[in-house]
Short mmCIF file of C-alpha atoms in Angstrom, two decimals:
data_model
loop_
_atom_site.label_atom_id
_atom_site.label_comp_id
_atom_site.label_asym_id
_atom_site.label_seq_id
_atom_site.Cartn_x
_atom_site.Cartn_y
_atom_site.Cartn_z
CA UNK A 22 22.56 -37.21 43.93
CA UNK A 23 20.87 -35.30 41.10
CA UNK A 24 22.65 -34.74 37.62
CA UNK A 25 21.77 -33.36 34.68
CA UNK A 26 22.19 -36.21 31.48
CA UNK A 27 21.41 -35.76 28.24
CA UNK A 28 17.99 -36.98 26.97
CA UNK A 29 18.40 -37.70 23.25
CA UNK A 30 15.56 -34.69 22.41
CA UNK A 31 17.05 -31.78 20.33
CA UNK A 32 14.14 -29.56 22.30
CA UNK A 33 15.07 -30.55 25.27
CA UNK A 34 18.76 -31.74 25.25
CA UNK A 35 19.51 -32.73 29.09
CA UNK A 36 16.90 -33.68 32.00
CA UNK A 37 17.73 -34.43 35.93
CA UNK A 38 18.42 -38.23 36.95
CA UNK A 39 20.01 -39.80 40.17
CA UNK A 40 23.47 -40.73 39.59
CA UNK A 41 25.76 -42.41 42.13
CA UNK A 42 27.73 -40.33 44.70
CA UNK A 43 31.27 -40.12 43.05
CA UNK A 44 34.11 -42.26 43.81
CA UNK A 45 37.40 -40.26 43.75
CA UNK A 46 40.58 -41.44 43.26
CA UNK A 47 43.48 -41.10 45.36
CA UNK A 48 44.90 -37.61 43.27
CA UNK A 49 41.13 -36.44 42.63
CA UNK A 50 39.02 -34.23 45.20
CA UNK A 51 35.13 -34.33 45.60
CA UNK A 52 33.71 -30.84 44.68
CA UNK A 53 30.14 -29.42 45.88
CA UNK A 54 29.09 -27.65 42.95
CA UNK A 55 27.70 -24.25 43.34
CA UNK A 56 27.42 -22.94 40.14
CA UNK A 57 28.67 -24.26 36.65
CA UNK A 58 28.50 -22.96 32.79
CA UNK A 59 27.77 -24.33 29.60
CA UNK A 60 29.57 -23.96 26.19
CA UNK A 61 28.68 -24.09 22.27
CA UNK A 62 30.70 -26.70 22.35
CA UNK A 63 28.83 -29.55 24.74
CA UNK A 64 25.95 -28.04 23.24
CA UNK A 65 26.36 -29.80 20.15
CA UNK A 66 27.82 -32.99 22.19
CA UNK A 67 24.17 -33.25 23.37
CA UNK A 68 22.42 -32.38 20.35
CA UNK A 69 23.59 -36.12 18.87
CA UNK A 70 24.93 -37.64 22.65
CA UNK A 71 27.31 -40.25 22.51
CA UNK A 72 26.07 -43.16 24.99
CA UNK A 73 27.53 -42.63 28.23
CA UNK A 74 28.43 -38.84 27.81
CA UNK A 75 27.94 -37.18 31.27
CA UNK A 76 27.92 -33.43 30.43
CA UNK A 77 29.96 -30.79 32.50
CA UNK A 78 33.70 -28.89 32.13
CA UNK A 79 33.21 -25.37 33.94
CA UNK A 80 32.25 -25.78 37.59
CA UNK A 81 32.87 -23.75 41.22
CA UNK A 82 31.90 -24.65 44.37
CA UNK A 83 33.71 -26.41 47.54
CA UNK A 84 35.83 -29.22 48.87
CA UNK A 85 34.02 -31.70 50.20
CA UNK A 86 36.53 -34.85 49.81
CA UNK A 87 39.84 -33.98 50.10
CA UNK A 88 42.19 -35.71 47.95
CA UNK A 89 43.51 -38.98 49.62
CA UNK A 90 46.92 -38.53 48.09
CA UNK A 91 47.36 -35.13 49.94
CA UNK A 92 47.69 -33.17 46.98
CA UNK A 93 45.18 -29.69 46.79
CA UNK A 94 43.17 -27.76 48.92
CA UNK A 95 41.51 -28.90 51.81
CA UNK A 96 37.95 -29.70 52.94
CA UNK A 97 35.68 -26.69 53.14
CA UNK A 98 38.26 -24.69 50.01
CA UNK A 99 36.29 -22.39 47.78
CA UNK A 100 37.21 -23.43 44.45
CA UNK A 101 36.88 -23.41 40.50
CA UNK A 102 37.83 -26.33 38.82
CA UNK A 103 37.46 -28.10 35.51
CA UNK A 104 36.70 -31.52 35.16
CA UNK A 105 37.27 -33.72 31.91
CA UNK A 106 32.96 -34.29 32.27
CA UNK A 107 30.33 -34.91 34.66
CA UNK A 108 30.74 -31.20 35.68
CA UNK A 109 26.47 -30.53 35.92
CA UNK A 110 25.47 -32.00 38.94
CA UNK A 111 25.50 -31.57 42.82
CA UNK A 112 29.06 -33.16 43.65
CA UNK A 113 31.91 -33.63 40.86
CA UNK A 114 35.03 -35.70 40.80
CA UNK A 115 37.77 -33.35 39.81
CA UNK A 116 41.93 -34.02 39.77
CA UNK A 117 43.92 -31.60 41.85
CA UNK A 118 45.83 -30.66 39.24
CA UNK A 119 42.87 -29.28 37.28
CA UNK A 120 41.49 -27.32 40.44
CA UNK A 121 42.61 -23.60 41.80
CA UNK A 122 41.47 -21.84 45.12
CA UNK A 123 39.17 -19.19 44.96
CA UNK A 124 39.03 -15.85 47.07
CA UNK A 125 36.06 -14.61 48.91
CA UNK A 126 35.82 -11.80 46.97
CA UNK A 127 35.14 -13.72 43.89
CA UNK A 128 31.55 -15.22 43.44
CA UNK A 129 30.85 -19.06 42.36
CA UNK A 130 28.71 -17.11 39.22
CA UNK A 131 31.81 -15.47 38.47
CA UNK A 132 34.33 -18.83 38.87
CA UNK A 133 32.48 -20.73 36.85
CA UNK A 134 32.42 -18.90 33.70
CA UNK A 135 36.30 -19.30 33.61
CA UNK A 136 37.13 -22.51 32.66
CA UNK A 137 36.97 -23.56 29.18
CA UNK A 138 36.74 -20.44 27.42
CA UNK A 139 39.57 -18.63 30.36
CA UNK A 140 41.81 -21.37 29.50
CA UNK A 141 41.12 -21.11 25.45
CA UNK A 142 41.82 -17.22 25.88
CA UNK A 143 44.92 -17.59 27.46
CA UNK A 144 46.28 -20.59 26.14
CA UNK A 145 45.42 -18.57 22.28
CA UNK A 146 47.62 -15.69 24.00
CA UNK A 147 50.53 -17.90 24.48
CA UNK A 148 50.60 -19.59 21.43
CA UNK A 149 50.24 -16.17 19.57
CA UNK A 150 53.71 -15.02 21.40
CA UNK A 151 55.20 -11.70 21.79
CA UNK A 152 52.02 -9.61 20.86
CA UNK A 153 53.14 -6.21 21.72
CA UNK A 154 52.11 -3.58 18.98
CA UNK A 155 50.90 -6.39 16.69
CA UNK A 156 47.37 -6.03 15.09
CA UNK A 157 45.25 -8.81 15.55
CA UNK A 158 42.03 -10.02 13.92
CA UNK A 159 39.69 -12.79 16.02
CA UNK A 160 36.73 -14.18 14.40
CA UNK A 161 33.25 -15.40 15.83
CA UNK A 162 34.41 -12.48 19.05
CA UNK A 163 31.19 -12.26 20.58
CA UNK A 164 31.39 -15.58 23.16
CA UNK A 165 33.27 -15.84 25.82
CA UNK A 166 36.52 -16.82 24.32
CA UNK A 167 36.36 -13.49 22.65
CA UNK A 168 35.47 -11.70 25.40
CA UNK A 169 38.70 -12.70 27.36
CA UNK A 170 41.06 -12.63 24.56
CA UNK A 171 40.05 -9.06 23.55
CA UNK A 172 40.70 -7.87 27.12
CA UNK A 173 43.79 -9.51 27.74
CA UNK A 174 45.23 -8.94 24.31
CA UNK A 175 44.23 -5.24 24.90
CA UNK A 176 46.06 -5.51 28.29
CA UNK A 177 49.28 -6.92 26.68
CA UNK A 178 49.19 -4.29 23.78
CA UNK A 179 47.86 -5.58 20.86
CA UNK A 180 45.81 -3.62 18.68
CA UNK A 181 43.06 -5.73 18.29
CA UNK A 182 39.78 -5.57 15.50
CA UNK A 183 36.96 -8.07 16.03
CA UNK A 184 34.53 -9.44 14.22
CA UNK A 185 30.85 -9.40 15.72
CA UNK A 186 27.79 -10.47 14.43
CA UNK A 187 25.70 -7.65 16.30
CA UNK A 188 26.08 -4.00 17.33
CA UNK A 189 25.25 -4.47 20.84
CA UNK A 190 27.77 -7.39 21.25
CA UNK A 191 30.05 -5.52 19.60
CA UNK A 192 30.02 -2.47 22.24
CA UNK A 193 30.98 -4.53 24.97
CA UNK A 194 33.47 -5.29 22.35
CA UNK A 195 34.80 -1.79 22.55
CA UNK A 196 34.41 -1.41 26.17
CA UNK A 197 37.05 -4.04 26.93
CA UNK A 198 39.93 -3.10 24.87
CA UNK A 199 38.56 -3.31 20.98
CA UNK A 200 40.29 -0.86 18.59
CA UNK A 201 37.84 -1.80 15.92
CA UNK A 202 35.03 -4.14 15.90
CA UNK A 203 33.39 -5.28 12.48
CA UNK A 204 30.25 -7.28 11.72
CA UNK A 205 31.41 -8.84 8.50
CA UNK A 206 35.30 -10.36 8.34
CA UNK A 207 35.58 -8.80 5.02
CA UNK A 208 34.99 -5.37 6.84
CA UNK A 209 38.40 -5.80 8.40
CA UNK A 210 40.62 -2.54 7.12
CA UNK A 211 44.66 -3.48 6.62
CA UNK A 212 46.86 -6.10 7.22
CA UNK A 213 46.92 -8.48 10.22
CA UNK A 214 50.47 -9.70 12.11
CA UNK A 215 48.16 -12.76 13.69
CA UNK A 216 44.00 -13.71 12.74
CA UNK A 217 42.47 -15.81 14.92
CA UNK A 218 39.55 -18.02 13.39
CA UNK A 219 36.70 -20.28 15.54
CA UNK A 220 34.22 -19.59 12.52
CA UNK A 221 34.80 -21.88 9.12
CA UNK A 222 32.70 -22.18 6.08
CA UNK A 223 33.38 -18.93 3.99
CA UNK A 224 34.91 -16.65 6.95
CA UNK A 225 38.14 -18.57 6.96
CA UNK A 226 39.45 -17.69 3.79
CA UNK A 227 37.95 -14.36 3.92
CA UNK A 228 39.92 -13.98 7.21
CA UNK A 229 43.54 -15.63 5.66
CA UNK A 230 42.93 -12.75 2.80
CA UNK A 231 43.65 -9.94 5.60
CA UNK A 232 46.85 -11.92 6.97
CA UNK A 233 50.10 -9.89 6.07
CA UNK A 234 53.25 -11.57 4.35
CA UNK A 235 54.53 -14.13 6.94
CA UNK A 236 51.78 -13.63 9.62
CA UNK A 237 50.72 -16.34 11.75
CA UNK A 238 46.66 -17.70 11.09
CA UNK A 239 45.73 -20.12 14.25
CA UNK A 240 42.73 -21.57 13.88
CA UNK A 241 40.53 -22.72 16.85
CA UNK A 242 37.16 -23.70 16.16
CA UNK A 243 34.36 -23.97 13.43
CA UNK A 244 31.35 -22.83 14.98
CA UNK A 245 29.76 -22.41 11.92
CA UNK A 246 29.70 -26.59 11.87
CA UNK A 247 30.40 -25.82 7.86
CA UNK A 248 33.92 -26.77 6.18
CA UNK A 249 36.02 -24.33 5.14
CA UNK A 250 38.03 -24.44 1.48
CA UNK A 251 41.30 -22.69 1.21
CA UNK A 252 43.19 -22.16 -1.87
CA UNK A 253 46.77 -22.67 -2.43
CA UNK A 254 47.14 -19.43 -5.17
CA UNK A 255 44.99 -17.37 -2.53
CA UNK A 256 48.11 -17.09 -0.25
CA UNK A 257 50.22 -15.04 -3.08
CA UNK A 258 47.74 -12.51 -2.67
CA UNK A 259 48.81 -11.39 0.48
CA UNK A 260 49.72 -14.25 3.17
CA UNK A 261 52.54 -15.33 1.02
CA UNK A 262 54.71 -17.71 3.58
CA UNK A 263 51.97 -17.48 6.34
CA UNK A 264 52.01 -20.16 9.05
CA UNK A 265 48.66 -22.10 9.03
CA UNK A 266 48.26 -23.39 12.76
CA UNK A 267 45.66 -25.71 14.18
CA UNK A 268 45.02 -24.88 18.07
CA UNK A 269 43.11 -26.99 20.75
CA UNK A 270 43.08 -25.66 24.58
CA UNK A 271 43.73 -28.64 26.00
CA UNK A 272 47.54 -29.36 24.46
CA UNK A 273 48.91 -27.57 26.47
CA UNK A 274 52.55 -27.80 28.97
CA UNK A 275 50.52 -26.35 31.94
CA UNK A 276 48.08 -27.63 33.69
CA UNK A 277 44.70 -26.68 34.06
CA UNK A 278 45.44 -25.82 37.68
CA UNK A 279 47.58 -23.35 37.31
CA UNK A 280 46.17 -21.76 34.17
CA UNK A 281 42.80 -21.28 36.26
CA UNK A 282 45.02 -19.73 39.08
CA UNK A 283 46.14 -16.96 36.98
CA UNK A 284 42.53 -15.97 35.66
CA UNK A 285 41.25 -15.62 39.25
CA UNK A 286 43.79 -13.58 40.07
CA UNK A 287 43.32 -11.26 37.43
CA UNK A 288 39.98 -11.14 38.10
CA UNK A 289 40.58 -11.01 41.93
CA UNK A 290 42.84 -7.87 40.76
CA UNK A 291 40.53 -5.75 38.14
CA UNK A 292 42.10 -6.97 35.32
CA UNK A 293 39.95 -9.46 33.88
CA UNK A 294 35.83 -8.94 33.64
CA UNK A 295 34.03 -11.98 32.86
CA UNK A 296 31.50 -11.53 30.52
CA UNK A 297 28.38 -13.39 31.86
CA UNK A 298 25.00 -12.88 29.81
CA UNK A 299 22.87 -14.94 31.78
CA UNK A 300 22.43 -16.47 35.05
CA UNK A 301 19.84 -19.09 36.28
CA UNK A 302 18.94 -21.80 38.56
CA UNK A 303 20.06 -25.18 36.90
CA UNK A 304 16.57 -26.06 36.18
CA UNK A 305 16.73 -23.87 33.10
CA UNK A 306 19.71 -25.66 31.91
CA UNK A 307 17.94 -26.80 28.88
CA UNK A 308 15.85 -23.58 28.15
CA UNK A 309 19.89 -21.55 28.15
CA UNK A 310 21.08 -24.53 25.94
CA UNK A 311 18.41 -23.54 23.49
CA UNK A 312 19.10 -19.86 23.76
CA UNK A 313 22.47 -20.36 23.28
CA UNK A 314 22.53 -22.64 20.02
CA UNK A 315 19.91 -19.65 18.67
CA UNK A 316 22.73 -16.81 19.54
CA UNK A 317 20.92 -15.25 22.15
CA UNK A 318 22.82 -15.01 24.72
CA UNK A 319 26.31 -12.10 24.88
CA UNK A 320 29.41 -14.16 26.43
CA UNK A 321 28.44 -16.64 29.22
CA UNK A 322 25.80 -18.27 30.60
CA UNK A 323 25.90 -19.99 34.13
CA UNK A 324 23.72 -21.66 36.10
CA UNK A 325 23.40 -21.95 40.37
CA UNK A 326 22.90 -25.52 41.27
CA UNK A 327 19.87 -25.39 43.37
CA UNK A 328 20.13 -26.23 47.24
#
């Protein structure tokens, strides 16, 4: 079967190669992939690839092995799923457990950009706790982790400012639930019950400044790549007793099943709009890798695996 593997060349980070068919074990299904996304975050896996890394995390498509243990859906099941790698090719291994049934009335395009950043959003949500009324800052809001958090915390009633690098990012911003969005972090008017930080370098402490007494920072990425220095004096200027929290998606009590289950309903239901800024046959995979370490693609990109 074909896969896309990474190639070692920053200008062209992943080419097509026959792999084997996949071997499943006895709790894993064999998934037909339709359509899959990519992230920042494998991006920079294959800028410097690790020998042996076999891309892919975000996929949809359908059951084509059914688990031999008996465990989720059967042969011929539309379904999203995300796999620990090996996710960008015609047929993935994927455990049950990390797998959730999709509707008719939701595309594969759609599916697929759920996964990683879906999970991220709501996992961010959970962590934050009760966020009724609270105001919330998020950092680095113009991917697709931003796009889902804004909505949902919008949905949950949070008043919400984020931080976009671009005016036309930052309408779509605004159209899903934004009360303010702001292209610099130090634009940020008030106090903040909870800030939410994926960039590092000088936006983290510029982001801990607008924390209130006792608010709750939870960090979740660095996308600028760049360290970030915090000062112990800076938090008696504000953030005095804040909690400082490290966050990672996947620690999480739930699995990745039934976290994916709950963003297709919402979607199924209205309530939940993927944000997907390109979509292209999987032979462009390493022209939208490019586009997407140069910032120029808004929220998602996803890519049809060609029949």
């Amino acid at each position: 079967m074909k896969a896309l593997l990474p190639t070692g060349d920053p200008e062209k980070l992943v080419h097509f190669q026959e792999r084997p068919e996949p071997a499943p074990q006895p709790d894993e299904a064999v998934i037909a992939v339709e359509a899959f996304s990519v992230n920042r975050g494998e991006m920079f896996l294959l800028m410097r690839p690790k020998e042996g890394l076999l891309p892919g995390k975000d996929i949809a498509g359908r059951v084509v092995v059914a688990a031999a243990d008996g465990s989720g859906p059967a042969v011929g099941t539309r379904v999203v799923a995300h796999p620990p790698k090996a996710g960008w090719a015609e047929r993935a291994t994927v455990r049950t457990s990390s797998i959730a049934e999709l509707p008719d009335e939701v595309s594969f395009e759609t599916a697929a950009a759920l996964p990683l950043a879906g999970l991220t959003a709501i996992r961010l949500l959970r962590t934050a706790g009760s966020i009724v009324g609270k105001r919330i800052l998020i950092t680095g809001a113009s991917g697709g982790v931003g796009h889902y958090f804004v909505e949902l915390a919008h949905a949950s009633g949070a008043e919400v400012t984020a931080v976009s690098g671009s005016a036309e990012r930052g309408e779509r911003l605004t159209a899903l639930g934004a009360a303010e969005v702001v292209h610099d972090v130090a634009d940020a008017t008030g106090r903040y019950d909870i800030v939410l930080e994926s960039v590092g370098a000088e936006s983290a402490p510029q982001a801990l400044a607008k924390l209130r007494k006792r608010g709750q920072f939870i960090w979740f990425g660095q996308a600028s790549r760049e360290p970030a220095t915090f000062s112990f004096f800076g938090f008696f200027a504000g953030p005095e007793s804040a909690t400082v929290r490290h966050f990672h998606y996947a620690d999480s009590d739930e699995p990745d099943g039934v976290d994916l289950a709950t963003l297709v309903r919402l979607v199924h239901t209205d309530r939940l709009h993927p944000e997907i800024g390109r979509a292209e046959d999987w032979s462009l995979t390493s022209a939208i890798l490019t586009d997407l370490r140069e910032r120029r693609i808004r929220g998602k990109a996803v890519l049809r695996v060609g029949q």
